[in-house]
Tab-separated table of N, CA, C and O in Angstrom:
chain	number	residue	atom	x	y	z
A	544	GLY	N	59.231	104.717	55.929
A	544	GLY	CA	58.854	103.346	56.226
A	544	GLY	C	58.599	102.493	54.850
A	544	GLY	O	58.920	101.422	55.279
A	545	ARG	N	58.625	103.078	54.044
A	545	ARG	CA	58.637	101.939	52.883
A	545	ARG	C	59.725	101.007	52.667
A	545	ARG	O	59.712	100.169	52.431
A	546	TRP	N	60.812	101.653	52.946
A	546	TRP	CA	62.105	100.805	52.846
A	546	TRP	C	62.134	99.685	53.670
A	546	TRP	O	62.370	98.889	53.566
A	547	TYR	N	62.072	100.203	55.024
A	547	TYR	CA	61.736	99.168	55.932
A	547	TYR	C	60.456	98.183	55.682
A	547	TYR	O	60.835	96.926	55.998
A	548	LEU	N	59.528	98.599	54.875
A	548	LEU	CA	58.334	97.496	54.637
A	548	LEU	C	58.867	96.515	53.782
A	548	LEU	O	58.648	95.322	53.836
A	549	ARG	N	59.739	97.101	52.624
A	549	ARG	CA	60.232	96.058	51.648
A	549	ARG	C	61.181	95.172	52.313
A	549	ARG	O	61.500	94.130	51.893
A	550	LEU	N	62.056	95.690	53.398
A	550	LEU	CA	62.977	94.622	54.229
A	550	LEU	C	62.593	93.886	54.579
A	550	LEU	O	62.941	92.591	54.554
A	551	ILE	N	61.569	94.122	55.367
A	551	ILE	CA	60.687	93.266	56.063
A	551	ILE	C	59.860	91.865	55.371
A	551	ILE	O	59.816	90.880	55.756
A	552	GLU	N	59.302	92.576	54.145
A	552	GLU	CA	59.093	91.521	53.410
A	552	GLU	C	60.040	90.410	52.955
A	552	GLU	O	59.759	89.319	52.657
A	553	GLU	N	61.139	90.922	52.553
A	553	GLU	CA	62.531	90.306	52.266
A	553	GLU	C	62.984	89.207	53.616
A	553	GLU	O	63.028	88.274	53.259
A	554	ARG	N	62.755	89.783	54.570
A	554	ARG	CA	63.391	89.192	55.886
A	554	ARG	C	62.621	89.594	56.966
A	554	ARG	O	62.743	90.241	57.973
A	555	PRO	N	61.366	88.798	57.361
A	555	PRO	CA	60.314	88.952	58.179
A	555	PRO	C	60.867	88.852	59.506
A	555	PRO	O	60.146	89.405	60.466
A	556	ASP	N	61.940	88.274	59.681
A	556	ASP	CA	62.337	88.141	61.143
A	556	ASP	C	63.570	89.094	61.357
A	556	ASP	O	64.197	88.634	62.376
A	557	ASP	N	63.777	89.889	60.710
A	557	ASP	CA	64.894	90.867	60.803
A	557	ASP	C	64.575	92.067	61.983
A	557	ASP	O	63.493	92.999	61.810
A	558	ALA	N	64.823	91.735	63.193
A	558	ALA	CA	64.353	92.635	64.298
A	558	ALA	C	64.633	93.979	64.742
A	558	ALA	O	63.748	94.786	64.886
A	559	THR	N	65.717	94.251	64.031
A	559	THR	CA	66.240	95.506	63.746
A	559	THR	C	65.238	96.518	62.627
A	559	THR	O	65.028	97.382	63.219
A	560	ALA	N	64.902	95.710	61.583
A	560	ALA	CA	64.164	96.574	60.673
A	560	ALA	C	62.709	96.711	61.449
A	560	ALA	O	61.977	97.554	61.329
A	561	LEU	N	62.284	95.530	61.840
A	561	LEU	CA	61.071	95.687	62.745
A	561	LEU	C	60.758	96.682	63.830
A	561	LEU	O	59.830	97.422	63.641
A	562	ASN	N	61.973	96.731	64.191
A	562	ASN	CA	62.034	97.867	65.401
A	562	ASN	C	61.769	99.479	65.061
A	562	ASN	O	61.393	100.603	65.250
A	563	HIS	N	62.925	99.656	63.884
A	563	HIS	CA	62.867	100.765	62.942
A	563	HIS	C	61.762	101.233	62.664
A	563	HIS	O	60.934	102.454	62.685
A	564	LEU	N	60.818	100.178	62.038
A	564	LEU	CA	59.433	100.511	61.400
A	564	LEU	C	58.617	100.783	62.564
A	564	LEU	O	57.939	101.911	62.183
A	565	ALA	N	58.552	100.121	63.534
A	565	ALA	CA	58.001	100.484	64.831
A	565	ALA	C	58.223	101.812	65.199
A	565	ALA	O	57.188	102.711	65.490
A	566	VAL	N	59.263	102.406	65.397
A	566	VAL	CA	59.789	103.731	65.495
A	566	VAL	C	59.039	104.675	64.700
A	566	VAL	O	58.523	105.841	65.108
A	567	VAL	N	59.187	104.468	63.367
A	567	VAL	CA	58.632	105.379	62.359
A	567	VAL	C	57.151	105.399	62.488
A	567	VAL	O	56.446	106.511	62.486
A	568	TYR	N	56.453	104.166	62.637
A	568	TYR	CA	55.003	104.245	62.873
A	568	TYR	C	54.511	104.825	64.453
A	568	TYR	O	53.549	105.753	64.276
A	569	GLN	N	55.399	105.001	65.341
A	569	GLN	CA	55.145	105.477	66.655
A	569	GLN	C	54.929	106.918	66.278
A	569	GLN	O	54.122	107.563	66.834
A	570	ARG	N	55.980	107.477	65.798
A	570	ARG	CA	55.952	108.948	65.321
A	570	ARG	C	54.664	109.198	64.451
A	570	ARG	O	54.297	110.415	64.695
A	571	GLN	N	54.458	108.442	63.771
A	571	GLN	CA	53.106	108.702	63.052
A	571	GLN	C	51.839	108.326	63.536
A	571	GLN	O	50.629	108.624	62.988
A	572	LYS	N	51.870	107.822	65.071
A	572	LYS	CA	50.875	107.530	65.916
A	572	LYS	C	49.900	106.405	65.191
A	572	LYS	O	48.842	106.310	65.172
A	573	LYS	N	50.658	105.500	64.537
A	573	LYS	CA	50.133	104.250	63.650
A	573	LYS	C	49.789	103.304	64.522
A	573	LYS	O	50.885	102.920	65.439
A	574	GLU	N	48.642	102.607	64.783
A	574	GLU	CA	48.547	101.697	65.903
A	574	GLU	C	49.457	100.284	65.407
A	574	GLU	O	49.849	99.445	66.428
A	575	GLU	N	49.799	100.351	64.263
A	575	GLU	CA	50.712	98.818	63.938
A	575	GLU	C	52.031	98.922	64.777
A	575	GLU	O	52.735	97.990	64.562
A	576	ALA	N	52.431	100.010	65.066
A	576	ALA	CA	53.845	100.399	65.815
A	576	ALA	C	53.980	99.177	67.175
A	576	ALA	O	54.831	98.629	67.248
A	577	PHE	N	52.682	99.065	67.763
A	577	PHE	CA	52.943	98.148	68.979
A	577	PHE	C	53.254	96.774	68.780
A	577	PHE	O	54.129	95.909	69.000
A	578	ALA	N	52.466	96.293	67.527
A	578	ALA	CA	52.626	94.924	67.027
A	578	ALA	C	54.302	94.476	66.629
A	578	ALA	O	54.527	93.252	66.806
A	579	LEU	N	54.732	95.519	65.599
A	579	LEU	CA	55.873	95.552	65.175
A	579	LEU	C	56.689	95.607	66.352
A	579	LEU	O	57.834	94.515	66.279
A	580	ALA	N	56.681	96.314	67.360
A	580	ALA	CA	57.892	96.434	68.469
A	580	ALA	C	57.701	95.294	69.154
A	580	ALA	O	58.880	94.656	69.821
A	581	GLU	N	56.399	94.740	69.544
A	581	GLU	CA	56.254	93.467	70.164
A	581	GLU	C	57.142	92.307	69.520
A	581	GLU	O	57.858	91.371	70.223
A	582	ARG	N	56.989	92.350	68.122
A	582	ARG	CA	57.420	91.200	67.402
A	582	ARG	C	59.114	91.318	67.387
A	582	ARG	O	59.653	90.421	67.590
A	583	ALA	N	59.805	92.572	67.497
A	583	ALA	CA	60.792	92.752	67.437
A	583	ALA	C	61.393	91.985	68.531
A	583	ALA	O	62.319	91.523	68.741
A	584	PHE	N	60.706	92.710	70.010
A	584	PHE	CA	61.196	92.339	71.158
A	584	PHE	C	61.293	90.925	71.277
A	584	PHE	O	62.180	90.238	72.002
A	585	ARG	N	60.194	89.919	70.749
A	585	ARG	CA	60.229	88.363	71.049
A	585	ARG	C	61.335	87.894	70.237
A	585	ARG	O	62.013	86.882	70.701
A	586	LEU	N	61.871	88.691	69.127
A	586	LEU	CA	63.076	88.088	68.385
A	586	LEU	C	64.123	88.489	69.034
A	586	LEU	O	65.248	87.549	68.833
A	587	LEU	N	64.425	89.411	69.717
A	587	LEU	CA	65.765	90.080	70.107
A	587	LEU	C	65.352	90.846	71.388
A	587	LEU	O	65.848	91.949	71.412
A	588	PRO	N	65.306	90.247	72.231
A	588	PRO	CA	64.755	90.810	73.572
A	588	PRO	C	66.294	91.428	74.148
A	588	PRO	O	66.064	92.452	75.196
A	589	GLU	N	67.336	90.751	74.000
A	589	GLU	CA	68.348	91.387	74.588
A	589	GLU	C	69.009	92.744	73.601
A	589	GLU	O	69.847	93.429	74.228
A	590	SER	N	68.164	93.010	72.840
A	590	SER	CA	68.637	94.498	72.190
A	590	SER	C	68.249	95.619	72.937
A	590	SER	O	67.014	95.912	73.711
A	591	GLU	N	69.160	96.756	73.378
A	591	GLU	CA	68.516	97.733	74.132
A	591	GLU	C	67.457	98.512	73.425
A	591	GLU	O	66.543	99.070	74.118
A	592	ALA	N	68.044	98.711	72.121
A	592	ALA	CA	66.962	99.621	71.099
A	592	ALA	C	65.625	98.903	71.149
A	592	ALA	O	64.605	99.840	71.232
A	593	VAL	N	65.432	97.746	70.766
A	593	VAL	CA	64.382	96.962	70.811
A	593	VAL	C	63.588	97.081	71.942
A	593	VAL	O	62.360	97.515	72.348
A	594	ALA	N	64.160	97.001	73.156
A	594	ALA	CA	63.507	97.113	74.456
A	594	ALA	C	62.907	98.198	74.914
A	594	ALA	O	61.645	98.420	75.395
A	595	ASP	N	63.639	99.496	74.349
A	595	ASP	CA	63.472	100.662	74.709
A	595	ASP	C	62.086	100.716	73.739
A	595	ASP	O	61.115	101.469	74.332
A	596	THR	N	62.082	100.575	72.769
A	596	THR	CA	61.021	100.904	71.600
A	596	THR	C	59.682	100.234	72.555
A	596	THR	O	58.689	100.775	72.313
A	597	TYR	N	59.765	98.755	72.452
A	597	TYR	CA	58.839	98.174	73.098
A	597	TYR	C	58.194	98.508	74.418
A	597	TYR	O	56.989	99.117	74.671
A	598	ALA	N	59.050	99.186	75.180
A	598	ALA	CA	58.764	99.701	76.759
A	598	ALA	C	57.983	100.859	76.324
A	598	ALA	O	56.993	101.441	77.087
A	599	ALA	N	58.445	101.760	75.601
A	599	ALA	CA	57.954	103.026	75.351
A	599	ALA	C	56.615	103.008	74.643
A	599	ALA	O	55.287	103.390	75.336
A	600	LEU	N	56.173	101.964	74.093
A	600	LEU	CA	54.861	101.428	73.530
A	600	LEU	C	54.119	100.792	74.407
A	600	LEU	O	52.718	101.341	74.511
A	601	LEU	N	54.559	100.091	74.998
A	601	LEU	CA	53.624	99.548	76.417
A	601	LEU	C	53.619	100.552	77.330
A	601	LEU	O	51.915	100.933	77.766
A	602	PHE	N	54.352	101.737	77.718
A	602	PHE	CA	53.727	102.747	78.273
A	602	PHE	C	52.803	103.644	77.862
A	602	PHE	O	51.717	104.069	78.465
A	603	GLU	N	52.757	103.735	76.483
A	603	GLU	CA	51.914	104.701	75.885
A	603	GLU	C	50.440	104.178	76.017
A	603	GLU	O	49.447	104.592	75.979
A	604	ARG	N	50.474	102.650	76.037
A	604	ARG	CA	49.182	102.036	75.721
A	604	ARG	C	48.440	101.787	77.599
A	604	ARG	O	47.634	101.019	77.616
A	605	GLY	N	49.545	102.292	78.408
A	605	GLY	CA	48.837	102.116	79.922
A	605	GLY	C	49.441	100.986	80.496
A	605	GLY	O	49.226	100.789	81.698
A	606	ALA	N	50.380	100.300	79.830
A	606	ALA	CA	50.953	98.992	80.626
A	606	ALA	C	52.058	99.444	81.108
A	606	ALA	O	53.114	98.885	81.080
A	607	ARG	N	51.997	100.327	82.201
A	607	ARG	CA	53.269	100.707	82.786
A	607	ARG	C	54.161	99.766	83.625
A	607	ARG	O	55.407	99.871	83.432
A	608	ALA	N	53.449	98.939	84.334
A	608	ALA	CA	53.977	98.004	85.103
A	608	ALA	C	55.140	97.003	84.011
A	608	ALA	O	55.997	96.346	84.177
A	609	GLN	N	54.525	96.613	82.640
A	609	GLN	CA	55.137	95.694	82.081
A	609	GLN	C	56.312	96.466	81.368
A	609	GLN	O	57.285	96.127	80.941
A	610	ALA	N	55.922	97.799	81.076
A	610	ALA	CA	57.176	98.732	80.528
A	610	ALA	C	58.158	98.685	81.421
A	610	ALA	O	59.448	98.772	81.268
A	611	LEU	N	57.802	99.209	82.816
A	611	LEU	CA	59.208	99.047	83.980
A	611	LEU	C	59.769	97.757	83.837
A	611	LEU	O	61.010	97.866	84.063
A	612	ALA	N	59.104	96.586	83.887
A	612	ALA	CA	59.538	95.332	83.741
A	612	ALA	C	60.551	94.919	82.695
A	612	ALA	O	61.803	94.628	82.819
A	613	VAL	N	60.376	95.575	81.423
A	613	VAL	CA	61.396	95.768	80.357
A	613	VAL	C	62.208	96.175	80.478
A	613	VAL	O	63.627	96.065	80.118
A	614	VAL	N	62.047	97.352	81.301
A	614	VAL	CA	63.323	98.479	81.159
A	614	VAL	C	64.144	98.105	82.512
A	614	VAL	O	65.623	98.032	82.079
A	615	GLN	N	63.762	97.477	83.205
A	615	GLN	CA	64.525	96.862	84.176
A	615	GLN	C	65.284	95.618	83.884
A	615	GLN	O	66.156	95.468	84.477
A	616	GLU	N	64.778	94.829	83.096
A	616	GLU	CA	65.447	93.692	82.548
A	616	GLU	C	66.752	94.072	81.730
A	616	GLU	O	67.487	93.613	81.488
A	617	ALA	N	66.230	95.210	80.746
A	617	ALA	CA	67.364	95.743	80.010
A	617	ALA	C	68.517	96.292	80.818
A	617	ALA	O	69.887	95.910	80.469
A	618	LEU	N	68.043	97.031	81.702
A	618	LEU	CA	69.401	97.541	82.602
A	618	LEU	C	70.173	96.327	83.248
A	618	LEU	O	71.153	96.418	83.594
A	619	ARG	N	69.402	95.198	83.606
A	619	ARG	CA	69.871	94.163	84.413
A	619	ARG	C	70.838	93.563	83.283
A	619	ARG	O	72.218	93.219	83.543
A	620	SER	N	70.429	93.571	82.275
A	620	SER	CA	71.343	92.538	81.324
A	620	SER	C	72.446	93.467	80.513
A	620	SER	O	73.586	92.966	80.061
A	621	HIS	N	72.246	94.805	80.838
A	621	HIS	CA	73.515	95.897	80.158
A	621	HIS	C	73.802	97.024	81.284
A	621	HIS	O	73.618	98.164	81.274
A	622	PRO	N	74.390	96.577	82.454
A	622	PRO	CA	74.396	97.304	83.513
A	622	PRO	C	75.676	98.576	83.391
A	622	PRO	O	75.361	99.712	83.964
A	623	THR	N	76.478	98.385	82.406
A	623	THR	CA	77.412	99.625	82.298
A	623	THR	C	76.970	100.480	81.095
A	623	THR	O	77.490	101.336	80.560
A	624	SER	N	75.414	100.073	80.268
A	624	SER	CA	75.255	101.076	79.252
A	624	SER	C	74.636	102.358	79.700
A	624	SER	O	74.142	102.540	80.799
A	625	SER	N	74.750	103.446	78.806
A	625	SER	CA	74.183	104.801	79.540
A	625	SER	C	73.260	104.901	78.509
A	625	SER	O	72.875	104.435	77.307
């Protein structure tokens, strides 16, 4: 996680780095994971990986309808992805 923290310090709007750090923090059960994923999603909503992380964290927080909406939009945006 430290590498991603340094990268985010240098490039605070790097959605990919924010997303990766959110995944690391999610695995570590850190509360900061959600804020990072949400920020990454706002910066890069068209990214399947970012949408997936954000939806998973929404689901974990009990926001199931919102998580479903994020997943459905990602599927509409990328219908041939698997």
